[in-house]
Structures are given as structure tokens and as C-alpha cells.
mmCIF file of C-alpha atoms in Angstrom:
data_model
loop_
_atom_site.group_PDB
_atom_site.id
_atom_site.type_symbol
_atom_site.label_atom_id
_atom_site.label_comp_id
_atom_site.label_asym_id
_atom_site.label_seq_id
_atom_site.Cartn_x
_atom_site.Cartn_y
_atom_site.Cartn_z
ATOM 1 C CA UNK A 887 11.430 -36.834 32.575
ATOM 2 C CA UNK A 888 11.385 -35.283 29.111
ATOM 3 C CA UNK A 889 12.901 -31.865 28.525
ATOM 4 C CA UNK A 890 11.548 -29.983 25.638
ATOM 5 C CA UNK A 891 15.448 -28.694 24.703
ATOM 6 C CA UNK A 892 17.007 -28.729 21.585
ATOM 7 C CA UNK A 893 20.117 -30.840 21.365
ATOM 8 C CA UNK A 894 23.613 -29.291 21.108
ATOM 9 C CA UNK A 895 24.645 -31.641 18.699
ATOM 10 C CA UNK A 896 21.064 -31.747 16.209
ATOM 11 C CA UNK A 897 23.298 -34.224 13.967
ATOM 12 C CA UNK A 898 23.157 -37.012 16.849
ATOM 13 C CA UNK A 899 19.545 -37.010 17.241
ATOM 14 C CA UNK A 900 19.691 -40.483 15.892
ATOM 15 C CA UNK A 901 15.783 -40.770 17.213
ATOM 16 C CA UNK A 902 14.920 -38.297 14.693
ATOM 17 C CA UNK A 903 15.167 -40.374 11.635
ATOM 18 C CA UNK A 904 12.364 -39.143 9.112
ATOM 19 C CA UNK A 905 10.849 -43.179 10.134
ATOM 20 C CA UNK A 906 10.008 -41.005 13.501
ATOM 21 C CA UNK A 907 9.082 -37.599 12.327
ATOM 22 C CA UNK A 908 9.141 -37.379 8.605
ATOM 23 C CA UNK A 909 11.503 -34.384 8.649
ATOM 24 C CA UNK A 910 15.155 -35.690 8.645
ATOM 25 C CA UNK A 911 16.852 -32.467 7.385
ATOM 26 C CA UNK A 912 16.388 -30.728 10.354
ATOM 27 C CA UNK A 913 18.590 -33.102 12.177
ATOM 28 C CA UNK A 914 21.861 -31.860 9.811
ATOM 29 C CA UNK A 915 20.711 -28.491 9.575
ATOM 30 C CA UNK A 916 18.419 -27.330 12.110
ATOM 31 C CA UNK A 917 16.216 -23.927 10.783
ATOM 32 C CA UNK A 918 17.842 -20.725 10.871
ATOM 33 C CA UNK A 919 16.447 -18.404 13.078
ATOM 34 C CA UNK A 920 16.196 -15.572 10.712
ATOM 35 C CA UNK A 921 12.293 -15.187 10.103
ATOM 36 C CA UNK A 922 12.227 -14.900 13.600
ATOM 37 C CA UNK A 923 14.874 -12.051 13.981
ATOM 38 C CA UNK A 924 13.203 -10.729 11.076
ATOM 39 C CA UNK A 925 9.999 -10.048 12.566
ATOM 40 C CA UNK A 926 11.726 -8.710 15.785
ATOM 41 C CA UNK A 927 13.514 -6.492 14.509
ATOM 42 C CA UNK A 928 10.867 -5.202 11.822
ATOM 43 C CA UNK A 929 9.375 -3.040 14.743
ATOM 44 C CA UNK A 930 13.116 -1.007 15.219
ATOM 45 C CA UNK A 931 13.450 -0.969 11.685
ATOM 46 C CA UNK A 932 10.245 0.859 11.008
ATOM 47 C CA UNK A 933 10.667 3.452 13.865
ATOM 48 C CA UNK A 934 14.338 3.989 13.258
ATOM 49 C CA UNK A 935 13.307 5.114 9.614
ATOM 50 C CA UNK A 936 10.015 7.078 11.234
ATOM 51 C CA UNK A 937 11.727 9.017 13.970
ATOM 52 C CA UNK A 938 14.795 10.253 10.791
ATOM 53 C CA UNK A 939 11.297 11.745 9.312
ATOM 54 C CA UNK A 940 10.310 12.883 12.419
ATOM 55 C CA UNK A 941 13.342 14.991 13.389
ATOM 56 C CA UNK A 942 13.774 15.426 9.301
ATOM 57 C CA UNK A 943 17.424 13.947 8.873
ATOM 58 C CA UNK A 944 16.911 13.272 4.984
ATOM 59 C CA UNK A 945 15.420 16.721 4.401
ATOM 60 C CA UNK A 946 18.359 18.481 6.415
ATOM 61 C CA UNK A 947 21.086 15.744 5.204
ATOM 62 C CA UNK A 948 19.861 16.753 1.411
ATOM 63 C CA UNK A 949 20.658 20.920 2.036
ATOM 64 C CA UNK A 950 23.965 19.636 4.049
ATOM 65 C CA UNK A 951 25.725 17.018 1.714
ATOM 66 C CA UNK A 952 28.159 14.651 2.694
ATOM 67 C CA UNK A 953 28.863 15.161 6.475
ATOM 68 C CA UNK A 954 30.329 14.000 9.355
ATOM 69 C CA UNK A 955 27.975 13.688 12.581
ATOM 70 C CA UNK A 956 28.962 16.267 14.471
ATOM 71 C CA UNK A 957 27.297 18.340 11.708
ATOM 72 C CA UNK A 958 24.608 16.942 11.268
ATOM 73 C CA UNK A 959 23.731 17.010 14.859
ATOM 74 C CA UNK A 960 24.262 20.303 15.467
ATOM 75 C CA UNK A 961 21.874 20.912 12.374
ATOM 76 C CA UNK A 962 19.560 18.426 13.951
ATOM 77 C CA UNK A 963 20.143 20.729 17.609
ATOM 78 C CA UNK A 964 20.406 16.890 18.933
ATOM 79 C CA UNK A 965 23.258 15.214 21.198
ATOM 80 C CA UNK A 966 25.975 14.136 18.554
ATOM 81 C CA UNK A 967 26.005 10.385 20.181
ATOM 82 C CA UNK A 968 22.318 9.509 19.880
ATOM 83 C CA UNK A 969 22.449 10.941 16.399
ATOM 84 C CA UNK A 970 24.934 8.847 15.629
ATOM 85 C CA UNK A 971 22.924 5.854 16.708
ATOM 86 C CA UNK A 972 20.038 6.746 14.712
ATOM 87 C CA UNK A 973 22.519 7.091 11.606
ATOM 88 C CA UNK A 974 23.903 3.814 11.984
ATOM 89 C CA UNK A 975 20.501 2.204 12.532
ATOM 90 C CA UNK A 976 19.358 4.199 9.090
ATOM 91 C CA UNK A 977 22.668 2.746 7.679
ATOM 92 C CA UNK A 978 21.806 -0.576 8.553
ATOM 93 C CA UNK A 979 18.734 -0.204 6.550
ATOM 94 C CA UNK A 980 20.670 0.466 3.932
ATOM 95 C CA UNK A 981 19.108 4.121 3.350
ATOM 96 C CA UNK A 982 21.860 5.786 4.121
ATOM 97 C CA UNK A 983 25.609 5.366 3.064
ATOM 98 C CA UNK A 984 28.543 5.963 5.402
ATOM 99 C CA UNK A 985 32.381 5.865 4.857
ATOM 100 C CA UNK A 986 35.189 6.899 7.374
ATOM 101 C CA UNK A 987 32.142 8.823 9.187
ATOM 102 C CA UNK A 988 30.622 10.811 6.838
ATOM 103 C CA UNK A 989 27.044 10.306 5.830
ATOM 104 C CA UNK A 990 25.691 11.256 3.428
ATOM 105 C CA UNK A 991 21.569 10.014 1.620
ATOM 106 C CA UNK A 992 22.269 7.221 -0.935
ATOM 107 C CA UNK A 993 19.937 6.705 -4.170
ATOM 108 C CA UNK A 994 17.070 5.372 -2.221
ATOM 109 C CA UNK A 995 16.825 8.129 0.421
ATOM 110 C CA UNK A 996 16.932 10.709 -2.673
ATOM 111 C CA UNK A 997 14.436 9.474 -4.419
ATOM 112 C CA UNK A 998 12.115 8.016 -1.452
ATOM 113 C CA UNK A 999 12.553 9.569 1.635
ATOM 114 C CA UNK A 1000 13.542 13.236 0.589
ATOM 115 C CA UNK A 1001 10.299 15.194 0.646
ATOM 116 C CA UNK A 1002 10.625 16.622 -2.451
ATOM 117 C CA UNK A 1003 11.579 13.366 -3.978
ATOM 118 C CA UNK A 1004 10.546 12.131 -7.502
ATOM 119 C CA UNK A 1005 8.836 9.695 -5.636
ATOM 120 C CA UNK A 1006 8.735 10.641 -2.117
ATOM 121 C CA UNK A 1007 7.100 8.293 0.287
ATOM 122 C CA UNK A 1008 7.911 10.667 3.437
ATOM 123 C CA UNK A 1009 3.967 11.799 3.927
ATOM 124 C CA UNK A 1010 3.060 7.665 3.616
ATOM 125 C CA UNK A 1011 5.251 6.264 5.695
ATOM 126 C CA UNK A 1012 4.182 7.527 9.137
ATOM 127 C CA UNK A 1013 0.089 6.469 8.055
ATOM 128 C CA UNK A 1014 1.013 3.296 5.873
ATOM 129 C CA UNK A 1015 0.333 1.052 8.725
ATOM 130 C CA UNK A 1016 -2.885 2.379 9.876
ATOM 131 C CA UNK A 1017 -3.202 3.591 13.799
ATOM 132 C CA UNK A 1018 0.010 2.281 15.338
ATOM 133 C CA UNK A 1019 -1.664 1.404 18.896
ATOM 134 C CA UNK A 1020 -3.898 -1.104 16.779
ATOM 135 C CA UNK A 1021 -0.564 -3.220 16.069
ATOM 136 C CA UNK A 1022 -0.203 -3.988 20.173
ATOM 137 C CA UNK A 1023 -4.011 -5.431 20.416
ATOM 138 C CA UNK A 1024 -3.485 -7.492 17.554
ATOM 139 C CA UNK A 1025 -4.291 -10.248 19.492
ATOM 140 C CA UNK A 1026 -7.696 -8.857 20.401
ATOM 141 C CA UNK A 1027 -8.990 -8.121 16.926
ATOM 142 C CA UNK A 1028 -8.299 -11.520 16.330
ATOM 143 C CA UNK A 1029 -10.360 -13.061 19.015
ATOM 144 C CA UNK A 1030 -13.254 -10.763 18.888
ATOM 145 C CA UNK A 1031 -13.077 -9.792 15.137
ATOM 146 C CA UNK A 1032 -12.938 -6.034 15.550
ATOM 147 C CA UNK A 1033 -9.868 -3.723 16.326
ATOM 148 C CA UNK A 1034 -10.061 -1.841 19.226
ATOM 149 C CA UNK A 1035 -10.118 1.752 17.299
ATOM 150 C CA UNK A 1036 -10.973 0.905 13.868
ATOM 151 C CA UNK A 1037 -10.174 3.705 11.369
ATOM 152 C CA UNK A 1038 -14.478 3.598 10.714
ATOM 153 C CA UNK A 1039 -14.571 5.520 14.107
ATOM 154 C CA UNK A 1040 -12.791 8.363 12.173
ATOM 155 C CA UNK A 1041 -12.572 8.013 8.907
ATOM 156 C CA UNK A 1042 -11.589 11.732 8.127
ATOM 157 C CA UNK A 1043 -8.558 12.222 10.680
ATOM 158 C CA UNK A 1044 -7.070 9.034 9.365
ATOM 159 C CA UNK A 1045 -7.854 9.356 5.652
ATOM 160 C CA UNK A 1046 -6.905 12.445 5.019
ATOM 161 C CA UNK A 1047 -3.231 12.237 5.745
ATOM 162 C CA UNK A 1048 -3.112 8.768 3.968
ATOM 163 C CA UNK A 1049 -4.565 10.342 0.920
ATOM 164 C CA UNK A 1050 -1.935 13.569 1.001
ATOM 165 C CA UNK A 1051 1.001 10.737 1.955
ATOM 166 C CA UNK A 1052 0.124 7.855 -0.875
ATOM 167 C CA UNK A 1053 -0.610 10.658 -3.734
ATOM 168 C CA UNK A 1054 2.514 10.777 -4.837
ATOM 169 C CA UNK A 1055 2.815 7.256 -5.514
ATOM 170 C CA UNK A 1056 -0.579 6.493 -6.591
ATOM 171 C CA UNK A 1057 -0.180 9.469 -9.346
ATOM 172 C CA UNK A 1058 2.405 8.173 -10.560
ATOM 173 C CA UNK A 1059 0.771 4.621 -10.874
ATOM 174 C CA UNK A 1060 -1.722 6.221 -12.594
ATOM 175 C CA UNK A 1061 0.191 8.126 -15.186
ATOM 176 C CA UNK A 1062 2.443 5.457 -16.190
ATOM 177 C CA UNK A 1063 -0.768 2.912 -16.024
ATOM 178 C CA UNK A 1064 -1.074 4.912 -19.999
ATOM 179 C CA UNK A 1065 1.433 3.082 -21.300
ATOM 180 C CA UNK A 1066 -1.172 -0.194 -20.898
ATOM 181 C CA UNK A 1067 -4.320 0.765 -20.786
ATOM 182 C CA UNK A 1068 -3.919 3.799 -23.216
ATOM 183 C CA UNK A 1069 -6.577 6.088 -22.044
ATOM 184 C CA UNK A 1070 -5.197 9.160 -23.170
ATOM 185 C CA UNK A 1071 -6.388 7.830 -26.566
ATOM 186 C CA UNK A 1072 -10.028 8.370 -25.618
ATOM 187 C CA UNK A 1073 -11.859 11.239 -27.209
ATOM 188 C CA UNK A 1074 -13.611 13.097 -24.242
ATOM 189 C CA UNK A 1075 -14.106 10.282 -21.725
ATOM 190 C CA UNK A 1076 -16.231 10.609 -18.721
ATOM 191 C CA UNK A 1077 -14.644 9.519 -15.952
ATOM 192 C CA UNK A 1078 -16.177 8.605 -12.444
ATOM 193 C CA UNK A 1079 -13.947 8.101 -9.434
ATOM 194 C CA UNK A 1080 -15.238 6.746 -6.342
ATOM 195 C CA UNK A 1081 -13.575 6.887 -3.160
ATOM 196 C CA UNK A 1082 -10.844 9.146 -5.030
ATOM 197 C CA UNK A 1083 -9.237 10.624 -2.114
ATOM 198 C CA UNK A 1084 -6.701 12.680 -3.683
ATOM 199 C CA UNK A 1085 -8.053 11.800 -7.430
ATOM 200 C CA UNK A 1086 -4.742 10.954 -8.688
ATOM 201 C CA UNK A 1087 -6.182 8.518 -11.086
ATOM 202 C CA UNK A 1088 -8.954 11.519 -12.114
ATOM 203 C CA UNK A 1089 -6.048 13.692 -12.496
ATOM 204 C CA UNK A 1090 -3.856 11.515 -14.502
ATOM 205 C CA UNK A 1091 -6.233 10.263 -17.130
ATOM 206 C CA UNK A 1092 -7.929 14.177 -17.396
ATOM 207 C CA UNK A 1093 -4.515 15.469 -17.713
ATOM 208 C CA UNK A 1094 -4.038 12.936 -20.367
ATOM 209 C CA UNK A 1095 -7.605 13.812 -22.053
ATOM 210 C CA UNK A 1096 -7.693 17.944 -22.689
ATOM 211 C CA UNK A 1097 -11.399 16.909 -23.292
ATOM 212 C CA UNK A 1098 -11.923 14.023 -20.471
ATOM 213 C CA UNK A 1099 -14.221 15.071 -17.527
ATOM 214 C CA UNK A 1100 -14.858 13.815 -14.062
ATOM 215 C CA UNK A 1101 -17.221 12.708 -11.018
ATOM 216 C CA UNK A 1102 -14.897 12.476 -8.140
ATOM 217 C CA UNK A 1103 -16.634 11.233 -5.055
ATOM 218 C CA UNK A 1104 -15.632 10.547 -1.687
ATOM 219 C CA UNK A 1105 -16.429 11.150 2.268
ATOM 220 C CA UNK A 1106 -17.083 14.772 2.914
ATOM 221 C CA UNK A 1107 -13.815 16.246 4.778
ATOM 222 C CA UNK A 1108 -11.817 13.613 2.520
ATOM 223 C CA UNK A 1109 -13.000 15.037 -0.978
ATOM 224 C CA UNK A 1110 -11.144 18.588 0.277
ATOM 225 C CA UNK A 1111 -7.762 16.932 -0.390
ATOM 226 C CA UNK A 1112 -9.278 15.797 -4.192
ATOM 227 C CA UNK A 1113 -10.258 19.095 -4.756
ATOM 228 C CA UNK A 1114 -6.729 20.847 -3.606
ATOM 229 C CA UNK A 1115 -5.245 18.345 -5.682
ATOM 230 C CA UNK A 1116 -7.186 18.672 -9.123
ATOM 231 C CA UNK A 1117 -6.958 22.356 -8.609
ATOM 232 C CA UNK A 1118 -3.099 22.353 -7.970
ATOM 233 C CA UNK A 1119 -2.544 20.164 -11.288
ATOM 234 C CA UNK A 1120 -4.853 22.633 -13.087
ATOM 235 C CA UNK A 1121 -7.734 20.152 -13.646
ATOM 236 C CA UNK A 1122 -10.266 21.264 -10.939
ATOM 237 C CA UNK A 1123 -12.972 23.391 -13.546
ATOM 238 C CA UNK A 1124 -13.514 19.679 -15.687
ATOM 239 C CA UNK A 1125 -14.323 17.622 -12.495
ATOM 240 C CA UNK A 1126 -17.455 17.715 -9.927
ATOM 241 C CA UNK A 1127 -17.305 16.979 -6.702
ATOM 242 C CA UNK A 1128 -19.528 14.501 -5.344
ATOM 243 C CA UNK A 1129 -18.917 14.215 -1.484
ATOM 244 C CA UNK A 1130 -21.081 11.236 0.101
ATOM 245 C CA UNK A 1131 -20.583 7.420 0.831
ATOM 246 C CA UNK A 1132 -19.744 5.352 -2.445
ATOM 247 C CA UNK A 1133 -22.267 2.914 -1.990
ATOM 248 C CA UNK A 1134 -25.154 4.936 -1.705
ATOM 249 C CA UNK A 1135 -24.421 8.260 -3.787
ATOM 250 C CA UNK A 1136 -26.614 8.873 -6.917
ATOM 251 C CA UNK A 1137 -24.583 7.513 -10.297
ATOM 252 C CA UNK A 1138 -26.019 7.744 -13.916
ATOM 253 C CA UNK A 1139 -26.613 4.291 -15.297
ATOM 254 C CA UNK A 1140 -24.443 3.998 -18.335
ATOM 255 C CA UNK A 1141 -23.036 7.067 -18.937
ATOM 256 C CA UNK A 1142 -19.529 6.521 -17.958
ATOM 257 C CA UNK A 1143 -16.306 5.862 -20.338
ATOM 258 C CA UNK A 1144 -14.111 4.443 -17.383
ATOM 259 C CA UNK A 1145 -15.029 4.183 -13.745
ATOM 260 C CA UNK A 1146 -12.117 3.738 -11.112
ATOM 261 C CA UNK A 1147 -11.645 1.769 -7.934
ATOM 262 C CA UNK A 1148 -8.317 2.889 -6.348
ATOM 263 C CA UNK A 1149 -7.496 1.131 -3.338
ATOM 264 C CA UNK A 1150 -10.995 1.158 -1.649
ATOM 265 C CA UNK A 1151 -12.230 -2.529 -2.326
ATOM 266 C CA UNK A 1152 -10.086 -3.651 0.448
ATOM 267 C CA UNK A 1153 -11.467 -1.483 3.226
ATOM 268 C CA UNK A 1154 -15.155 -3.035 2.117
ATOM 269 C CA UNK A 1155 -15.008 -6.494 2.735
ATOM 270 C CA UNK A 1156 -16.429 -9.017 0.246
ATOM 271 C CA UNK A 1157 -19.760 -7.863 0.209
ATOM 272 C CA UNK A 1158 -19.210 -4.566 -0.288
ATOM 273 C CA UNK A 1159 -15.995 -5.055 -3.139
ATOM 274 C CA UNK A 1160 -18.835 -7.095 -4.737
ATOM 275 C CA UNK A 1161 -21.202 -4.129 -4.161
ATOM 276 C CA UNK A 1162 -18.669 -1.888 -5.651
ATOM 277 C CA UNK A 1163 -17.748 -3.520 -9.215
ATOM 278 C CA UNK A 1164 -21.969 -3.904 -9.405
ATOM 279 C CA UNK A 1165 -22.359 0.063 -9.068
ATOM 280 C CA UNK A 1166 -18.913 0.423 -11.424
ATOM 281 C CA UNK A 1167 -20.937 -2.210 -14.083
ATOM 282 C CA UNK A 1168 -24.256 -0.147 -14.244
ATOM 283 C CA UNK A 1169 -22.319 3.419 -14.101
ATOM 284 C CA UNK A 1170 -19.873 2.402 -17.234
ATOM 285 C CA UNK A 1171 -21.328 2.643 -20.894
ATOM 286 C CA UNK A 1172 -21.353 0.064 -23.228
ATOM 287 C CA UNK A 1173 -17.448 -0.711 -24.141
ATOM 288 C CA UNK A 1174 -16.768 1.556 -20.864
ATOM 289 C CA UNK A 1175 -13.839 0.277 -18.721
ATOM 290 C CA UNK A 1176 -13.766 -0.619 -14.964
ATOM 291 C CA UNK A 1177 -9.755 0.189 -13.278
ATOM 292 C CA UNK A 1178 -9.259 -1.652 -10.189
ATOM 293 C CA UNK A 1179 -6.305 -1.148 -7.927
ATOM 294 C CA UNK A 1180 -5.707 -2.684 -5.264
ATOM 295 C CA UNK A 1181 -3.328 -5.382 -3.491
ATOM 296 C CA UNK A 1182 -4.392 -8.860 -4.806
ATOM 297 C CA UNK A 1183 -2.808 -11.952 -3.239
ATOM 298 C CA UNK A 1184 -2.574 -15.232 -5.347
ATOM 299 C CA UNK A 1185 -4.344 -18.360 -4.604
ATOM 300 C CA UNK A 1186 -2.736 -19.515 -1.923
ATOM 301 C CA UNK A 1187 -2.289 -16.257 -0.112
ATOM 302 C CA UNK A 1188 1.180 -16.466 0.360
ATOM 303 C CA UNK A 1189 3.185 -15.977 -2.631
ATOM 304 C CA UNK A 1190 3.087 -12.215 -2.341
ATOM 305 C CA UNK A 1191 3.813 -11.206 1.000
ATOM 306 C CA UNK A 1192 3.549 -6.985 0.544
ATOM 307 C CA UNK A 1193 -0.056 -8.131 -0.231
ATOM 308 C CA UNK A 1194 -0.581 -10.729 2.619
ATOM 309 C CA UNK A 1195 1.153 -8.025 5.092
ATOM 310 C CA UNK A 1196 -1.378 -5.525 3.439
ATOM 311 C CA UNK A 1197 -4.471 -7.927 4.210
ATOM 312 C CA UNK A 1198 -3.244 -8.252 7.932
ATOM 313 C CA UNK A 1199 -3.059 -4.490 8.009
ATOM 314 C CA UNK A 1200 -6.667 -3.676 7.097
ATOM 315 C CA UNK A 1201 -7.391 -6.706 9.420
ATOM 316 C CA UNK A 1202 -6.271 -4.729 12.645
ATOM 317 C CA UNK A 1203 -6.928 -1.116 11.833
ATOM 318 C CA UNK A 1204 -10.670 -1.638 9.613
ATOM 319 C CA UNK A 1205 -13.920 -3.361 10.617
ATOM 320 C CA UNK A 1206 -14.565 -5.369 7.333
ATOM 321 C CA UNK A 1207 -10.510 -5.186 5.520
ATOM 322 C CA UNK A 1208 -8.998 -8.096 3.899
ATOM 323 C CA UNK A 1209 -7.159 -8.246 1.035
ATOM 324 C CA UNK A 1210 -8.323 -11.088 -1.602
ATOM 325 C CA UNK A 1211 -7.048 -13.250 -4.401
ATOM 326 C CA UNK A 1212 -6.834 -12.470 -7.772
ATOM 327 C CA UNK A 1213 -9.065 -15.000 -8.568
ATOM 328 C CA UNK A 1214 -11.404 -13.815 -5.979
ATOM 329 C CA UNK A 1215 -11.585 -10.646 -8.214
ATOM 330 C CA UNK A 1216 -11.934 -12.394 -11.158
ATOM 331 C CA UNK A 1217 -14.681 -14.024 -10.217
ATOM 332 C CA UNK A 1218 -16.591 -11.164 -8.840
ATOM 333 C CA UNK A 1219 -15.714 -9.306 -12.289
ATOM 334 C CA UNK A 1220 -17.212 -11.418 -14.456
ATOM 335 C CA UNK A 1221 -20.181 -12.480 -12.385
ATOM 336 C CA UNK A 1222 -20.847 -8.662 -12.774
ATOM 337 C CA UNK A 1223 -20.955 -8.900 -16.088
ATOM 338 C CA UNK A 1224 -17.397 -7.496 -16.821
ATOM 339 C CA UNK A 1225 -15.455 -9.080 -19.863
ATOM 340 C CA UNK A 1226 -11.661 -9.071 -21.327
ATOM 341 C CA UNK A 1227 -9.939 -8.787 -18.388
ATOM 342 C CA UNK A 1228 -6.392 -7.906 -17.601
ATOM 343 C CA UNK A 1229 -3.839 -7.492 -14.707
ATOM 344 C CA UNK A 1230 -1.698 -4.604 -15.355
ATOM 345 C CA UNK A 1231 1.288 -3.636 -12.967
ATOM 346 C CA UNK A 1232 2.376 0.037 -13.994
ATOM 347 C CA UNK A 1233 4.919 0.368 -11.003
ATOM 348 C CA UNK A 1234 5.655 -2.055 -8.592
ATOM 349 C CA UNK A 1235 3.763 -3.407 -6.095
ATOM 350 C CA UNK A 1236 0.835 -1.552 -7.764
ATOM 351 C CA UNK A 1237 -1.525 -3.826 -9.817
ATOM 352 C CA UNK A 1238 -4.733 -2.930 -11.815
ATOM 353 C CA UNK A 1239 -7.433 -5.135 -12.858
ATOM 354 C CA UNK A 1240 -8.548 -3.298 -16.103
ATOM 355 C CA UNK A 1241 -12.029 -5.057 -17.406
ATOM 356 C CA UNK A 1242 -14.548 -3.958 -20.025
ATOM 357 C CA UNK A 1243 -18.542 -3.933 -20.053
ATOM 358 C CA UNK A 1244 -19.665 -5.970 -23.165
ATOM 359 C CA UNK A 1245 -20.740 -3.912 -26.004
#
């Protein structure tokens, strides 16, 4: 009777000669099991780091210093053991460091995971991974090709809290994205920013342009965080607020300098990315320039795996979310018209197709 084990000895599986099964490394060295500890674990690791923001252990480690537990859990007003645990698992992620018990937030935690970091991701993490309940009926979305509480059912409770959490990071994507596409050397540009949430990208390039102005659209509710944020960075009395869906809003044929599409194409399927970079073609003048930012996976989808992981996230919170292939993009660019394309990466992990509308 045959017994689907694996042999103690894999080195003696003389029947498994690559003659048999075409894979004769696996009988010296049979596959570590890593990947799969990997993806077991991954659910820990992501709540260990989301209950320290939870019950604030960065913020309150930062206004401590180095310190032993017993401190810290007292300033935490938690039992000293299970704080411990939770250090050791934060530890383990390596966002903490630790020595003869006293803990203290390493360069990571200081710059990431302190709120007022210089590039705090404390506001994104909790939303980054869309409604968490989604992630158990995975399996469901996949068989009938909708999540069970797709973010489209409320777009303004779940966008709004994305939008205050990714700002940081997506401003300062924006500002450094200067350095390659240069638009601070425009003379009074007209910028039009659809689906802006917080407008970082409106804010960056106005704040680069004393003369610039902008159209910053998105859904009513959402477009309240874009106009706290342009009037916070002193930019809100050169922008107008244009609440409404982006595919259907009004938008002057070719009367814009640059038009930007930050991180919406995904949420829109192909049809409506396509849809998108049509409106963005007709808005831009002559010479104007289309920004694109996104997640863009290569050609065989795998070679990127923030990007793939991205594209199975809008797959189990959104109706019609993928991510897609550069090329994909490319294509769609230039059967819009678009010309001179480039990829830019400003900060990691955060690409930009930057294309031009033919004189």
C-alpha cells in the first residue's frame, strides 16, 4: 500500500533518480521549509508590530530611552511579563534592540514607527492591508470573484485613514520625485490631481512652483483630508477643490501642464486604468506631462514580490484591484497617445511612470 511519507533518509531514495522524476536534487537536499514558516509566521509578525502601535510602545519607548521592562510596563500600565513578550517578538523583528534587558528603539523604529518620525509609517500600517477580516475569506473572493466587504461598500471610512496614514510617505515620494522629473523648473504649471487623497503630489510640486496651481479632485468626504493637508503646508488658496468620481468629473481639454495618477489605477481595474490615462491625455496640454504611481510588477509577475503582494491585496479588499505589469502600462500609455516615457523610482518601492503628450 503506498504511503505518501517522506523518507528519513531523502539521500536513499534511489527510485528518485531524475530518469523517474526529473528533479534529482531534491533527493540530497530536500527543500527547506522556510517559505512555508515564512508565510506562517507573517500573520504574528504583522500583529506583534500592530498591537506595539496599538498600546504605543515606540511613542512611549522614544520619551523613556533605554529601559529595562519593568519600566516600560509600568509606563505601558501593562503586566511586566506579557510586555516582555511583546518586546521580544518586536526584537525578533528586528525593530527593536535589546542588550542585558534593556530596550531601547533602534534606527528603524526612529525613523519608521515613531509617530513623529521623518518618515513615520505608524498611521499606514494598521490600513496598509485593507479590511483585515477580508484576509480570512480569501478563499471566497477567489471562487466567486468578489470580497466579501469590498472597500467600494465604503469608500470614505476606509480611505480616509489610508490617505492620513500613506501621506507621509507619498509626500515624500513626491518631493524627492524633483530630482528626476524637475518640475519645480516649470513656470506656473497647472496641475490636475485626480483621486489626490491627501494631495501630496499637488502639494509637493505647488510648493516647488510659488506660481504652480491646482485641481485636486477626489470622493466627497475623502477630498476633506486634501484640503487639511494643502492648507496645513500653506498651499490651500492656489488649489480648487473638485470633489466627485474621477471618471466622470468635468476636466478642461488641454489645459493642463502635468496631470497626476497617484496610486488609484490599481483600485480601477484595466478598463478603468485605461479610462484614466485617456482622461489624463485629453486634460494635459501639448508637451504636458502625465505622473503615474503606482506598484508595477514585471512581466512575469513575480520578480517583485512587494508588488505581487500589493496585487493580491487589492484582489481581496476591492471589486476590480490588480496590480499590472510595466509593460501593461506601457502599452496603455502609448496607445493613448503618450510619448517619451520613463520609470522613475524616487524612494523605494515607489515607482513613477512619467510620459509626455506629443507637441
Amino acid at each position: 500500500m503506498f504511503e505518501p511519507r517522506d523518507a528519513p533518509y531523502p539521500e536513499l531514495k534511489k527510485t528518485h533518480t531524475m530518469a523517474h522524476v526529473g528533479r534529482p536534487w531534491t533527493d540530497y537536499k530536500p527543500p527547506p521549509a522556510a517559505p512555508v514558516w515564512a508565510a506562517i509566521e507573517g500573520l504574528g509578525r504583522y500583529y506583534i508590530l500592530l498591537a506595539a502601535l496599538e498600546l504605543d510602545v515606540f511613542d512611549t519607548m522614544q520619551r523613556l530611552g533605554p529601559s529595562t521592562v519593568d519600566v516600560i510596563a509600568d509606563a505601558l500600565d501593562a503586566p511586566v511579563d506579557h510586555v516582555r513578550s511583546l518586546l521580544d517578538g518586536v526584537v525578533a523583528l528586528d525593530l527593536l534592540d535589546q542588550f542585558t534587558d534593556v530596550y531601547e528603539l533602534n534606527d528603524a523604529a526612529k525613523r519608521y514607527l515613531v509617530s513623529d518620525g521623518p518618515a513615520s509609517m505608524a498611521g499606514l500600517i494598521p490600513m496598509a492591508p485593507g479590511p483585515h477580516e477580508n484576509w480570512t475569506q480569501l478563499a471566497d473572493t477567489v471562487r466567486s470573484g468578489r470580497p466579501a466587504t469590498p472597500i467600494e461598500d465604503d469608500p470614505v471610512g476606509f480611505y480616509v485613514p489610508l490617505v492620513e496614514g500613506t501621506f507621509t510617505t507619498m509626500f515624500r515620494c513626491a518631493t524627492r520625485a524633483d530630482l528626476k522629473i524637475r518640475y519645480s523648473a516649470m513656470r506656473a504649471p497647472k496641475i490636475l490631481d485626480l483621486g489626490a487623497g491627501g494631495a501630496p503630489w499637488s502639494i509637493a510640486m505647488l510648493n516647488g512652483c510659488p506660481d504652480g496651481s491646482a485641481v485636486v479632485n477626489d470622493l466627497p468626504g475623502v477630498i476633506d483630508v486634501a484640503q487639511a493637508k494643502t492648507a496645513e503646508h500653506g498651499v490651500a488658496d492656489r488649489c480648487e477643490f473638485r470633489p466627485g468620481d474621477f471618471h466622470t468629473i468635468d476636466i478642461e481639454a488641454g489645459h493642463y501642464d502635468i496631470v497626476v495618477l497617484g496610486h488609484v489605477c490599481r483600485t480601477e481595474g484595466a478598463d478603468g486604468a485605461r479610462h484614466l490615462i485617456e482622461r489624463a491625455f485629453e486634460a494635459l496640454k501639448p508637451e504636458g506631462r502625465l505622473v503615474l504611481a503606482d506598484y508595477f510588477t514585471d512581466i512575469e509577475r513575480k520578480f517583485n514580490p512587494h508588488a505581487v503582494i500589493m496585487g493580491t491585496t487589492m484582489m481581496a479588499s476591492t471589486e476590480k484591484g490588480f496590480c499590472f505589469t510595466h509593460q501593461e502600462f506601457s502599452e496603455w500609455l502609448r496607445d493613448a497617445g503618450f510619448i517619451d516615457l520613463r520609470l522613475v523610482e524616487p524612494i523605494g518601492f515607489q515607482q513613477s511612470f512619467v510620459a509626455s503628450r506629443p507637441r
